[in-house]
Every structure is written in C-alpha cells, then in structure tokens.
XYZ file of C-alpha atoms in Angstrom:
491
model
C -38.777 38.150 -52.792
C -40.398 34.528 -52.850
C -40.965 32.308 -49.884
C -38.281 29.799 -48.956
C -39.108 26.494 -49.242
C -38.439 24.252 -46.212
C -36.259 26.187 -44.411
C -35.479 27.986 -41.117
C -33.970 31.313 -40.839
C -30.279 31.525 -39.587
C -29.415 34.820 -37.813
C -28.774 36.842 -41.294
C -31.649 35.083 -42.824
C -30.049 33.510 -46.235
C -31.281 31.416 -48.411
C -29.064 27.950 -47.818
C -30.796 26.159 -50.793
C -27.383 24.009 -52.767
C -30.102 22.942 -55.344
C -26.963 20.060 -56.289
C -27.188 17.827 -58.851
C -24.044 15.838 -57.887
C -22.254 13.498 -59.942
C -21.711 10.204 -58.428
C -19.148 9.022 -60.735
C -14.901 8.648 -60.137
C -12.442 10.758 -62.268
C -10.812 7.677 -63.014
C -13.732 6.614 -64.934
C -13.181 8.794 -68.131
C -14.909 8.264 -71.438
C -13.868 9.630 -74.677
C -15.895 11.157 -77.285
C -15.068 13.419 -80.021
C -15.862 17.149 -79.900
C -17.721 18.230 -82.534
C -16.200 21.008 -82.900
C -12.682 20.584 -82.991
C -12.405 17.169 -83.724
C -10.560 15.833 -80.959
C -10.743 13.631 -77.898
C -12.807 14.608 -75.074
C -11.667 12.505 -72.285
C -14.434 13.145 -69.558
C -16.044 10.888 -66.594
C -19.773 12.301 -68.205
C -20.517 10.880 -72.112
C -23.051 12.261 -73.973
C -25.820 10.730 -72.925
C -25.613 11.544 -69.144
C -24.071 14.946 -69.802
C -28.308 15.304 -72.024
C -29.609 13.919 -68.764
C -28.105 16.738 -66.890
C -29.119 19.494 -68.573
C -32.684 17.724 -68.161
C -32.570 17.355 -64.704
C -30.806 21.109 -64.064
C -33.823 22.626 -65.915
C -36.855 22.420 -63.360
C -34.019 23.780 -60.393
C -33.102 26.633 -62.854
C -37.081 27.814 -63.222
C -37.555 26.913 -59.621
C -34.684 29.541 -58.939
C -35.147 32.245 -61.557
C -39.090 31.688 -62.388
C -40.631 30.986 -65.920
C -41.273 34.040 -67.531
C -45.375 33.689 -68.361
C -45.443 35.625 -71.361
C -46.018 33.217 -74.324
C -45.516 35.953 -77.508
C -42.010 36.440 -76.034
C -41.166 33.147 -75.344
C -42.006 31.880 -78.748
C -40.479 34.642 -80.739
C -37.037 33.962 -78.699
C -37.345 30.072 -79.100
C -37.662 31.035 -83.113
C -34.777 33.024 -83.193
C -32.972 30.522 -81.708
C -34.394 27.491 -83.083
C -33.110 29.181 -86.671
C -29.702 29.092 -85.257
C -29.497 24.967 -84.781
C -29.392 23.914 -87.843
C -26.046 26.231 -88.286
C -24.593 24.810 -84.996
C -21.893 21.575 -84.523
C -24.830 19.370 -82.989
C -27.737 20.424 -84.837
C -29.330 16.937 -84.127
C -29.793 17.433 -80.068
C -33.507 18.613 -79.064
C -32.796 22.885 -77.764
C -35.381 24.202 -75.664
C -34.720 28.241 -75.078
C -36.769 30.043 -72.382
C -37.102 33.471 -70.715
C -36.701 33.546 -67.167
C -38.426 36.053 -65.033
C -35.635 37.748 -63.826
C -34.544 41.490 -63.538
C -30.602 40.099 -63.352
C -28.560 40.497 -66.942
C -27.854 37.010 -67.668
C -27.260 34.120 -69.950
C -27.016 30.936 -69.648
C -26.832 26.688 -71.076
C -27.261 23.448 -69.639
C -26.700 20.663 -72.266
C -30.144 20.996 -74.823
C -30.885 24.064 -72.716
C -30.637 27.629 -73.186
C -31.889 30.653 -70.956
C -32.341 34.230 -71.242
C -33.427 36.951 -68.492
C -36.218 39.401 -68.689
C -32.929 41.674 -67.650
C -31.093 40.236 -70.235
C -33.537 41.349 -73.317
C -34.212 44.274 -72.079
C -30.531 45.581 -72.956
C -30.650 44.548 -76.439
C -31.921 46.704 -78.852
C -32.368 44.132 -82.190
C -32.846 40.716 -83.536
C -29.389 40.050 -84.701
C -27.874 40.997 -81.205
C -30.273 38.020 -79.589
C -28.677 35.781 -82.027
C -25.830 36.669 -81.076
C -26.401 36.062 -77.387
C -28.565 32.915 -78.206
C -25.864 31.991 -80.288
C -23.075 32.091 -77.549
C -24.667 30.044 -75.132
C -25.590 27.166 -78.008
C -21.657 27.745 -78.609
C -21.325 26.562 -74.905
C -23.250 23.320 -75.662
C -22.194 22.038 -78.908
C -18.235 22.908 -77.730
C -19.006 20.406 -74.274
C -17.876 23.123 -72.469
C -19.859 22.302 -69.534
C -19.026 18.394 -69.683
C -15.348 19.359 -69.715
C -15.932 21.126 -66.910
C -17.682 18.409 -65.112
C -14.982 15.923 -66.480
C -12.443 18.119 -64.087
C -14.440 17.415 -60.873
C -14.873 14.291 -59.378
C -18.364 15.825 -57.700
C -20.296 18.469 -59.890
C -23.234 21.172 -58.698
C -23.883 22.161 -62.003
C -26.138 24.689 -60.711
C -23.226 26.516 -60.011
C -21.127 25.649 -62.393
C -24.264 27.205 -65.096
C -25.563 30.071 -62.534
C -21.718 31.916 -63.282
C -23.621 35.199 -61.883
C -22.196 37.530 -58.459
C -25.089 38.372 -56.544
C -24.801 39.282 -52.931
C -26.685 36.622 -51.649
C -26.239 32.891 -50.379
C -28.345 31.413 -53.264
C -25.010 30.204 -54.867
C -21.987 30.472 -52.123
C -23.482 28.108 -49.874
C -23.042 25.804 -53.197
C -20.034 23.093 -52.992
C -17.030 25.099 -53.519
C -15.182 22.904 -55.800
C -15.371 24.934 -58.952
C -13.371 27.788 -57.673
C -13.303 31.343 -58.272
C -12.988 31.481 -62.180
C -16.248 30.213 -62.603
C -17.974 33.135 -61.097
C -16.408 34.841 -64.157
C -17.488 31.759 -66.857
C -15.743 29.271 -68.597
C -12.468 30.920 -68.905
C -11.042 32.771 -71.212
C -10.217 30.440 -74.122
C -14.182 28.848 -73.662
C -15.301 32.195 -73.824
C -13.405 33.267 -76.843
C -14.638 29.929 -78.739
C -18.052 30.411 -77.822
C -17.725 33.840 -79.134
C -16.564 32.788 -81.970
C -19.195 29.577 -82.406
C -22.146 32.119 -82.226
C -21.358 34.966 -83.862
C -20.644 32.037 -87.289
C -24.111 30.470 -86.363
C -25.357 33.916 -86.506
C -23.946 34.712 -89.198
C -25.466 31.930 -90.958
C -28.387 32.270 -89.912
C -28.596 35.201 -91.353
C -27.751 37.873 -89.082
C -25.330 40.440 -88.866
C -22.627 38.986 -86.900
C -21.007 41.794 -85.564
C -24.329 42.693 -83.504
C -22.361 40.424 -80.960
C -19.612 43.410 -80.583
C -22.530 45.878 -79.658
C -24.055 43.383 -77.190
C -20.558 43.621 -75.313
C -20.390 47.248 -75.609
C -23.836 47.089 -73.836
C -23.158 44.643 -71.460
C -19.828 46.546 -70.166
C -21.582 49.912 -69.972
C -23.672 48.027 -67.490
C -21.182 46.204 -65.471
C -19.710 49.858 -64.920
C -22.811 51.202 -64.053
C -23.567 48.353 -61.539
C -19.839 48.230 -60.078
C -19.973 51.908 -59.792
C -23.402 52.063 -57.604
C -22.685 49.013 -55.893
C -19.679 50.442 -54.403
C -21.472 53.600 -53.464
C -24.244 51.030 -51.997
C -21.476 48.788 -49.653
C -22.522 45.813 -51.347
C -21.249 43.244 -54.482
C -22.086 44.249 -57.772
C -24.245 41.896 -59.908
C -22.740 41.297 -62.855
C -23.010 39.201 -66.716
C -20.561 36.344 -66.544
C -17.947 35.299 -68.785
C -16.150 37.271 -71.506
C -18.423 39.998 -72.055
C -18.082 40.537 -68.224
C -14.067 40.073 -67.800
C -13.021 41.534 -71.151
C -12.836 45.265 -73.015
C -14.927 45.815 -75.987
C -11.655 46.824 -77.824
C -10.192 43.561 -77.337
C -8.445 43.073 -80.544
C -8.869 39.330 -80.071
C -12.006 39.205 -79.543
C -12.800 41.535 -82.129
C -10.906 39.452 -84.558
C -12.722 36.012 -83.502
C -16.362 37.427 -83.994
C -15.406 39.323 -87.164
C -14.255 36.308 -88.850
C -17.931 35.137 -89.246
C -18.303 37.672 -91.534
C -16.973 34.813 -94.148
C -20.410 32.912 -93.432
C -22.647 35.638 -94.401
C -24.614 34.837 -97.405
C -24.454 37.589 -100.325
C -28.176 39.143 -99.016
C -28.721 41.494 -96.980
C -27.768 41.052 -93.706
C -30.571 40.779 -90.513
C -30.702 43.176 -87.806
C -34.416 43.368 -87.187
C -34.628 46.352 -84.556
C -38.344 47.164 -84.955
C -38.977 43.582 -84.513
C -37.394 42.792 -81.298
C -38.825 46.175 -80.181
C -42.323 45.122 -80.810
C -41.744 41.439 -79.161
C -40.355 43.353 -76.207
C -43.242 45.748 -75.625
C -44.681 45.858 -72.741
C -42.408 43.199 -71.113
C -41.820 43.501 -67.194
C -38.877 45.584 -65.502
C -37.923 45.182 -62.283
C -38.568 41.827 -59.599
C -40.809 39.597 -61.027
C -44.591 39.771 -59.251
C -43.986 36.535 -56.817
C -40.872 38.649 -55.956
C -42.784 41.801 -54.595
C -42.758 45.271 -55.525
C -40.743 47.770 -54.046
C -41.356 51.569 -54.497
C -39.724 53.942 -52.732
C -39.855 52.841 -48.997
C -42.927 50.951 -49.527
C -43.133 46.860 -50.646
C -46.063 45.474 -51.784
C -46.630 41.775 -52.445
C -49.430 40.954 -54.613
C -48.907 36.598 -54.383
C -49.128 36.913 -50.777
C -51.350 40.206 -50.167
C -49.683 41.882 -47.791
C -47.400 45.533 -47.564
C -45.015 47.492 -44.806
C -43.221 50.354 -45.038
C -39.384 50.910 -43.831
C -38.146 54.247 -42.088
C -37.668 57.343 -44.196
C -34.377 57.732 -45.306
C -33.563 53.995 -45.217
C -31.739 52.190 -48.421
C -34.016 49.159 -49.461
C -33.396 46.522 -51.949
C -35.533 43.218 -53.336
C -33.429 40.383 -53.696
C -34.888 36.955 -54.710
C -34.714 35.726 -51.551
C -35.187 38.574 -48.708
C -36.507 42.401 -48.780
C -33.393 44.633 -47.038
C -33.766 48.513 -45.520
C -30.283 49.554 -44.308
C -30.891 52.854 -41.607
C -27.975 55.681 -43.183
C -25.125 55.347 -40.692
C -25.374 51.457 -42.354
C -25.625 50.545 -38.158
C -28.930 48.851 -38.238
C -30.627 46.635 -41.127
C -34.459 45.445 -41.260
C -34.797 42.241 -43.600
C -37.529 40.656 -44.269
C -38.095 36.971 -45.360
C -41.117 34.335 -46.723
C -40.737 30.981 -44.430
C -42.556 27.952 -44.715
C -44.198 26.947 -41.668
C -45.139 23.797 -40.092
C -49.022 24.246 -39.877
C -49.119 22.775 -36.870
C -46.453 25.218 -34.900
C -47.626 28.097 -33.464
C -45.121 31.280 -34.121
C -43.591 31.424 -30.553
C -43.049 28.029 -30.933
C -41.448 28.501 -33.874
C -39.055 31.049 -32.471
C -38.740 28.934 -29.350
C -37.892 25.636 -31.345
C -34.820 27.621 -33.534
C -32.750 29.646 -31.503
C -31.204 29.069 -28.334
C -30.475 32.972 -26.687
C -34.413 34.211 -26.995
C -35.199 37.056 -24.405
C -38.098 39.390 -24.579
C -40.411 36.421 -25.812
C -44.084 37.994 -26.775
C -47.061 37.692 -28.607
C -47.507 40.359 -30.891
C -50.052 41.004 -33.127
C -50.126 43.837 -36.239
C -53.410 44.660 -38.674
C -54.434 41.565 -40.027
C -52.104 39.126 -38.516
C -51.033 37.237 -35.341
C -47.433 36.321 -33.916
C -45.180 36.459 -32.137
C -41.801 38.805 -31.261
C -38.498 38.304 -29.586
C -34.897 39.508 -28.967
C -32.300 36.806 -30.362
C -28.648 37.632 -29.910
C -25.251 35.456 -30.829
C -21.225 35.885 -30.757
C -21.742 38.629 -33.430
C -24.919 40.657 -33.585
C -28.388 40.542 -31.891
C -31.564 40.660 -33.402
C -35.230 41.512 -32.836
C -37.299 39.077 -34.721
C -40.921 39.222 -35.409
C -42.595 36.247 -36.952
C -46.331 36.162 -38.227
C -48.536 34.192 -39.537
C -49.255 34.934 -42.473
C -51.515 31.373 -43.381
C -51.669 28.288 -42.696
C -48.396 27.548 -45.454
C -46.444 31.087 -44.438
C -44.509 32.967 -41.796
C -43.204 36.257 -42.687
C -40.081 36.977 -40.547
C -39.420 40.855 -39.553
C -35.831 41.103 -38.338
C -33.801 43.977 -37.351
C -30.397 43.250 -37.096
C -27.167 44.706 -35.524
C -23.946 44.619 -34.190
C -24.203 47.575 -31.956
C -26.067 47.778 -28.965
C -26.677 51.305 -29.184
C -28.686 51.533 -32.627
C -31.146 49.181 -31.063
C -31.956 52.295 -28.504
C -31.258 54.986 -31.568
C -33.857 52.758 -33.706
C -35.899 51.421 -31.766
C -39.010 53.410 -32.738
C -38.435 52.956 -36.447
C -38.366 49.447 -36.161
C -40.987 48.808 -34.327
C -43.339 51.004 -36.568
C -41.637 49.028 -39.611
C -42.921 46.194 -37.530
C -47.032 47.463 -36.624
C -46.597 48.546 -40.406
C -47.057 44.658 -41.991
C -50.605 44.455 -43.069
C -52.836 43.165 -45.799
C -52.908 45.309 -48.853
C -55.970 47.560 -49.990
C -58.016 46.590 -52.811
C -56.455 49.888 -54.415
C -53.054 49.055 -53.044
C -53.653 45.745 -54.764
C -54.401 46.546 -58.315
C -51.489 49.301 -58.012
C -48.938 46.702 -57.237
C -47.898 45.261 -60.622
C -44.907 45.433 -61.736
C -43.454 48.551 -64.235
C -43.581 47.359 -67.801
C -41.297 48.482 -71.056
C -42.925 50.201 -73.532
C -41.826 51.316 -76.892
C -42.172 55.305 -77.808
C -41.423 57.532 -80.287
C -38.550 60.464 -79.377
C -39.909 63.702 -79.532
C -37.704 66.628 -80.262
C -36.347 68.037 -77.029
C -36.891 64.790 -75.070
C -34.316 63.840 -72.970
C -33.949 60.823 -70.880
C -33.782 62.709 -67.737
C -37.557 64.090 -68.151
C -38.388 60.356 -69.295
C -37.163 59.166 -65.295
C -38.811 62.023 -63.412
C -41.007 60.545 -60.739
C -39.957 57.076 -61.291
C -40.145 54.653 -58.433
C -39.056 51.697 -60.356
C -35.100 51.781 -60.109
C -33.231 54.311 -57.823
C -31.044 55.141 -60.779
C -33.758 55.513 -63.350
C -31.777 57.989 -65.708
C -29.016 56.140 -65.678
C -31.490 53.428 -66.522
C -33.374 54.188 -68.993
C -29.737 54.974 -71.316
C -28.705 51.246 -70.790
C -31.630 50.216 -72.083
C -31.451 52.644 -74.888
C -27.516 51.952 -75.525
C -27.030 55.767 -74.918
C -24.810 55.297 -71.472
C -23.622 57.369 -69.975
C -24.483 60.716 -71.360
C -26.552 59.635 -74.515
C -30.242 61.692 -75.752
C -33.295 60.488 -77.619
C -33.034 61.600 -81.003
C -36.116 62.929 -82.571
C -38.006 60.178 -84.579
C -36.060 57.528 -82.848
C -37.690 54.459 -81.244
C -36.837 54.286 -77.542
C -37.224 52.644 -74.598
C -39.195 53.815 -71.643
C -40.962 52.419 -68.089
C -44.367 53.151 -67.473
C-alpha cells in the first residue's frame, strides 16, 4: 500500500488516479505505414514516430504505478535475454528498454520500445527459454503495431489502460476512460494474441531457445488463473488475472499449439536453450509478496517500513494489501476496516481536513493513538456510513482509518474491534522494524520425503502458501519435490 498522491478520500477510499495520456488527434486524420510484419497498410491517426513518443511518455506513469524493481543483477540479466531477442524481431532497429517492476501481480506487458515484466511474473517461470518466450510475446506486440492499431480505432486513447490489460479489484484502472471496452481487459484479442504468440515463440526460437517453453509458460499461467479464480470466489472479490491469450485460452488449444510449434523451423541445428539453473540463480533471493513501499502484511498484523508505522485488525478478520489501500473484512463480510496513505496539505490540521471533505460529519473529535495526533468522526451517505479516523502521520502524510458499513447494527456488534484497530496505529519497534522486510525466494535442493506442504508450515507470507509454493514450482495442484530437484521456496 503506497500513499496517494494528491488526492482526497471518497467514501470507499479508491484510488481515482486516470494517469491518461490522451491523444489529441481526429480519426479522420489517418496515416499509413506499412507493418512490418505482414506487409500491409496500416491506416492509423498515430505514425511511427508519435506512436515511439508514447511508449516514452507511458513509461515514467507505468513505474509510478507498479514501482521499479531495485535489484540491478535481475534487471540486467532480463534486459540480456531480451536484448538477444531484437535482432530476431520485425523492427530490430527501434531502441527496447525491458524492466522488472516491483509487483507481486502475474503480468506482462509493452508500450512501443518498452517492455515490462513483474516480480510476480518471474517468479512462475522456471527457465531461460520460457522468459524468452514471454519477453518475446510482448516484443511481438510492438513490432506487429498492435497497440497503434489499437489507438488508430479511438479517436481519444488512455494507453495506460489500453497496456495495463490486468483485473484487479480496485479503481486504479476503471475509473480510466471507458472507451476501450471490455475485450481489452482480456488483451488484444484473439487474432493479436495468436500473432504475438506466434512472433515470439520464432524470435525465440532464433535466438536460440527452445520455442515450445512458451506452451509451458501457458500451462503455468492457467494453473494460476484457476487457482486465483477459485480463491477469489471463495474470498467475494474479482480475481486478478494474466491478460490476453494465455489468460482467455486452454493450453490444448490446437491452434495455438500449432502457431508456436511452427517456430520450431527457426531453430538452428545446436542444441536448443532452456537454461533452468540459470534463471534459478538470477531469481534467488528475489522478493515475494507487496513490494516494501507497499507494506507488509502478516497474519492480522501490517507493518510499513517507508512510513514506520504498524496496527493490527480483529482476530478472525480477512485482510488483503492492495497497491492502493490495506482491507480487513469482519466474517459475516458486514463490516470492513480500510486503510489508506493521503497526502496532506501541511498547513491543514486533520479535523480540518475531515471538516473541509465531507458534508454529513457527526461525532467530530480529536483523537490521539501512540505516537500520533488526529482527529475522528462518523461520516454517513445514501449508502453506507463510516467512522473515519485521520492522523497525522508528518508533515507530507495522513493515514486514514475507516470502518465502513451498510448496516447500522455492525457498527454496535463492532464497535470495540474497531476502535482497538484504531488505538492500535503506532510507530513500529526497532525489532518490529528490521522484521518487516519483505519474504524473499530462495533456491533449495529437494530432500527425499519433502513435500511442499511441510515447505508452507508456519508461513505468513500468502494465505494459500501450499498452494503457493506448487505454482511456483509448476507442480499445481497436487505436485511433490522430487529428491535432488531444484525448487522453489519462501523464507
């Protein structure tokens, strides 16, 4: 959970951010270029040159969103891999930058000259050749002008969403224009999709690698989409899912088996590249879980090492770390506490604040907790009511405390578990504080008898941790270490 820039909470505190790059240009105004790939005519209103500027301008909104992943070993070795793929692509002449974002979410994306990769993302993959093959896909994206025949079918463009094709239950993206419509929350389409498939498993290919890594990288990526759909209905809430084909499409597609196998054609007479122990080395020790501006969450305890402060929800409460807010839900799903970073005016006071942005305040209060002074009130609308607890945090920060519902009976039922949630917000420990970094991926070797339940006992870093550790292992659902073998684990 980072702090939100500039803005005031709304009743259900989300993030409102567009971050739109708009396109001020007419669909009348087309301009034709030739795809490089096919050969043709791409009549669009964005030519080459301003579909370059762009991705250029996208890029600081995407790290400002997802966070630069500030681990220079990884980000090099990915940049290589993918850096040996150009030369094989349709537009081997543009200037690629590839980065690792510093997010848990399984994702991958391009902006024209850009491509990005999650800390989520790599830690699914279990070899070289199957980042090439991801890598490759998104370069596919690029050098096709997928993205500027997109844009070319809009007369006004937020190609944050149009990029960003990822469901998260959040705001971050659905307050977004809503001219793209609902396919793009599931990529390109299915015919982009395919092509890109197709694009990067050949530049794989001759790059060296095996291209049919790409098919287990699918396999992967739809034994975690079940897992996620699966928990996220048991949760209430939208799943967070991969987009585009590897999200929308079976790994026994015959079609899509057919399109990536044809690269097999480009492979050179040598030995193919798969490079397992090699990506497992790069990936040792990477991070798991929300990245450290984002807070760490264990059990029903958060911790927040940027900002240096900790609370703990009731027992028995569901919590989740999104990017933007910290949630508890109370079990008969009746009352929610959420949390939130705001940027403050350092010149308004905390009942001022609450005064100032809403309208039906009763109960107004000073309140103060262990290490920090504010202010509480009741807020109510046509919906739901609220008590809201803001404190200042510095001179820069509010942190917002709100518990939220639209019964007035859990606000009697709860009432003492929120407002110990609330005396709870304090500065951390020095020992709390070097305790709160996040989990990290480590590399082991399987013993005989190991399994991957014994692997997750005691683990606070995932609620599903089992389950867990066999994505990242490509053992879902019912896989187990074999003796010998190289496997993932969390310490």
């Amino acid at each position: 959970m980072a702090a939100e820039r500039r803005r005031l909470p709304t009743l259900s505190f989300f993030r409102t951010s567009l971050l739109t790059l708009a396109l001020g240009a007419s669909v009348s105004a087309c301009v034709g270029a030739t795809n490089p790939v096919t050969g043709e005519r791409d009549w669009t209103v964005v030519d080459e040159k301003r579909e370059l500027e762009l991705g250029h301008e996208a890029h600081p909104e995407i790290l400002n969103l997802y966070g630069y992943y500030d681990n220079p070993r990884l980000q090099e070795y990915v940049s290589q891999v993918g850096q040996a793929l150009v030369p094989h692509t349709h537009r081997p002449e543009l200037d690629y930058r590839f980065t690792v974002l510093d997010s848990p979410m399984v994702n991958a994306m391009a902006t024209p000259g850009y491509v990005y990769i999650t800390r989520g993302m790599l830690a699914l993959l279990n070899s070289e050749a199957e980042l090439a093959g991801v890598l490759g896909h998104e370069l596919a994206h690029i050098t096709a002008r997928h993205t500027a025949q997109r844009i070319g079918q809009q007369q006004t463009v937020d190609i944050i969403r149009l990029v960003l094709d990822v469901a998260t239950d959040s705001a971050l993206i659905d307050n977004a224009a809503n001219i793209l419509g609902e396919a793009h929350l599931r990529g390109y389409g299915r015919e982009n999709e395919l092509e890109a498939d197709r694009l990067g498993a050949r530049y794989a290919a001759l790059a060296g690698y095996d291209p049919e890594a790409l098919l287990e990288v699918i396999r992967i990526l739809k034994d975690q989409e079940s897992h996620e759909i699966k928990m996220a209905r048991q949760e209430g809430r939208k799943p967070q899912v991969y987009h585009g084909l590897f999200a929308t499409h079976p790994d026994n597609d015959d079609r899509l088996q057919e399109v990536i196998r044809e690269a097999n054609q480009h492979r050179s007479d040598s030995e193919v590249l798969v490079r397992r122990k090699e990506y497992l080395r790069h990936i040792d020790g990477m991070a798991i879980g929300p990245a450290e501006f984002e807070g760490l969450l264990r059990g029903r305890y958060f911790y927040h090492r940027s900002y240096n402060f900790t609370l703990a929800f009731p027992e028995g409460w569901e919590t989740r770390n999104f990017p933007d807010r910290l949630i508890a839900q109370a079990p008969g799903r009746d009352m929610q506490i959420r949390l939130t970073l705001i940027e403050r005016n350092a010149r308004q006071p905390s009942c001022d604040f609450l005064s100032r942005r809403f309208e039906n305040l009763a109960q107004l209060r000073v309140r103060a907790t262990e290490g920090f002074s504010g202010c509480q009130a009741r807020v109510w609308d046509s919906r739901s009511a609220a008590d809201i607890l803001v404190l200042e945090h510095s001179s820069e920060i509010f942190l917002v405390v709100a518990a939220q519902s639209d019964r007035p009976d859990a606000f009697r039922r709860y009432a003492g578990a929120v407002q110990e949630t609330f005396r709870s917000l304090r500065p951390m420990t020095k020992a709390e504080y070097d305790a709160a970094r996040p989990p990290q991926l480590k590399i082991a070797e399987a013993k005989a008898g190991d399994t991957y339940a014994a692997y997750a006992e005691g683990a606070e870093w995932s609620p599903y941790p089992e389950d867990q550790l066999r994505l990242f292992n490509a053992a879902y659902p019912s896989g187990e270490p074999t003796s010998g073998e190289a496997v993932k684990v969390v310490r």
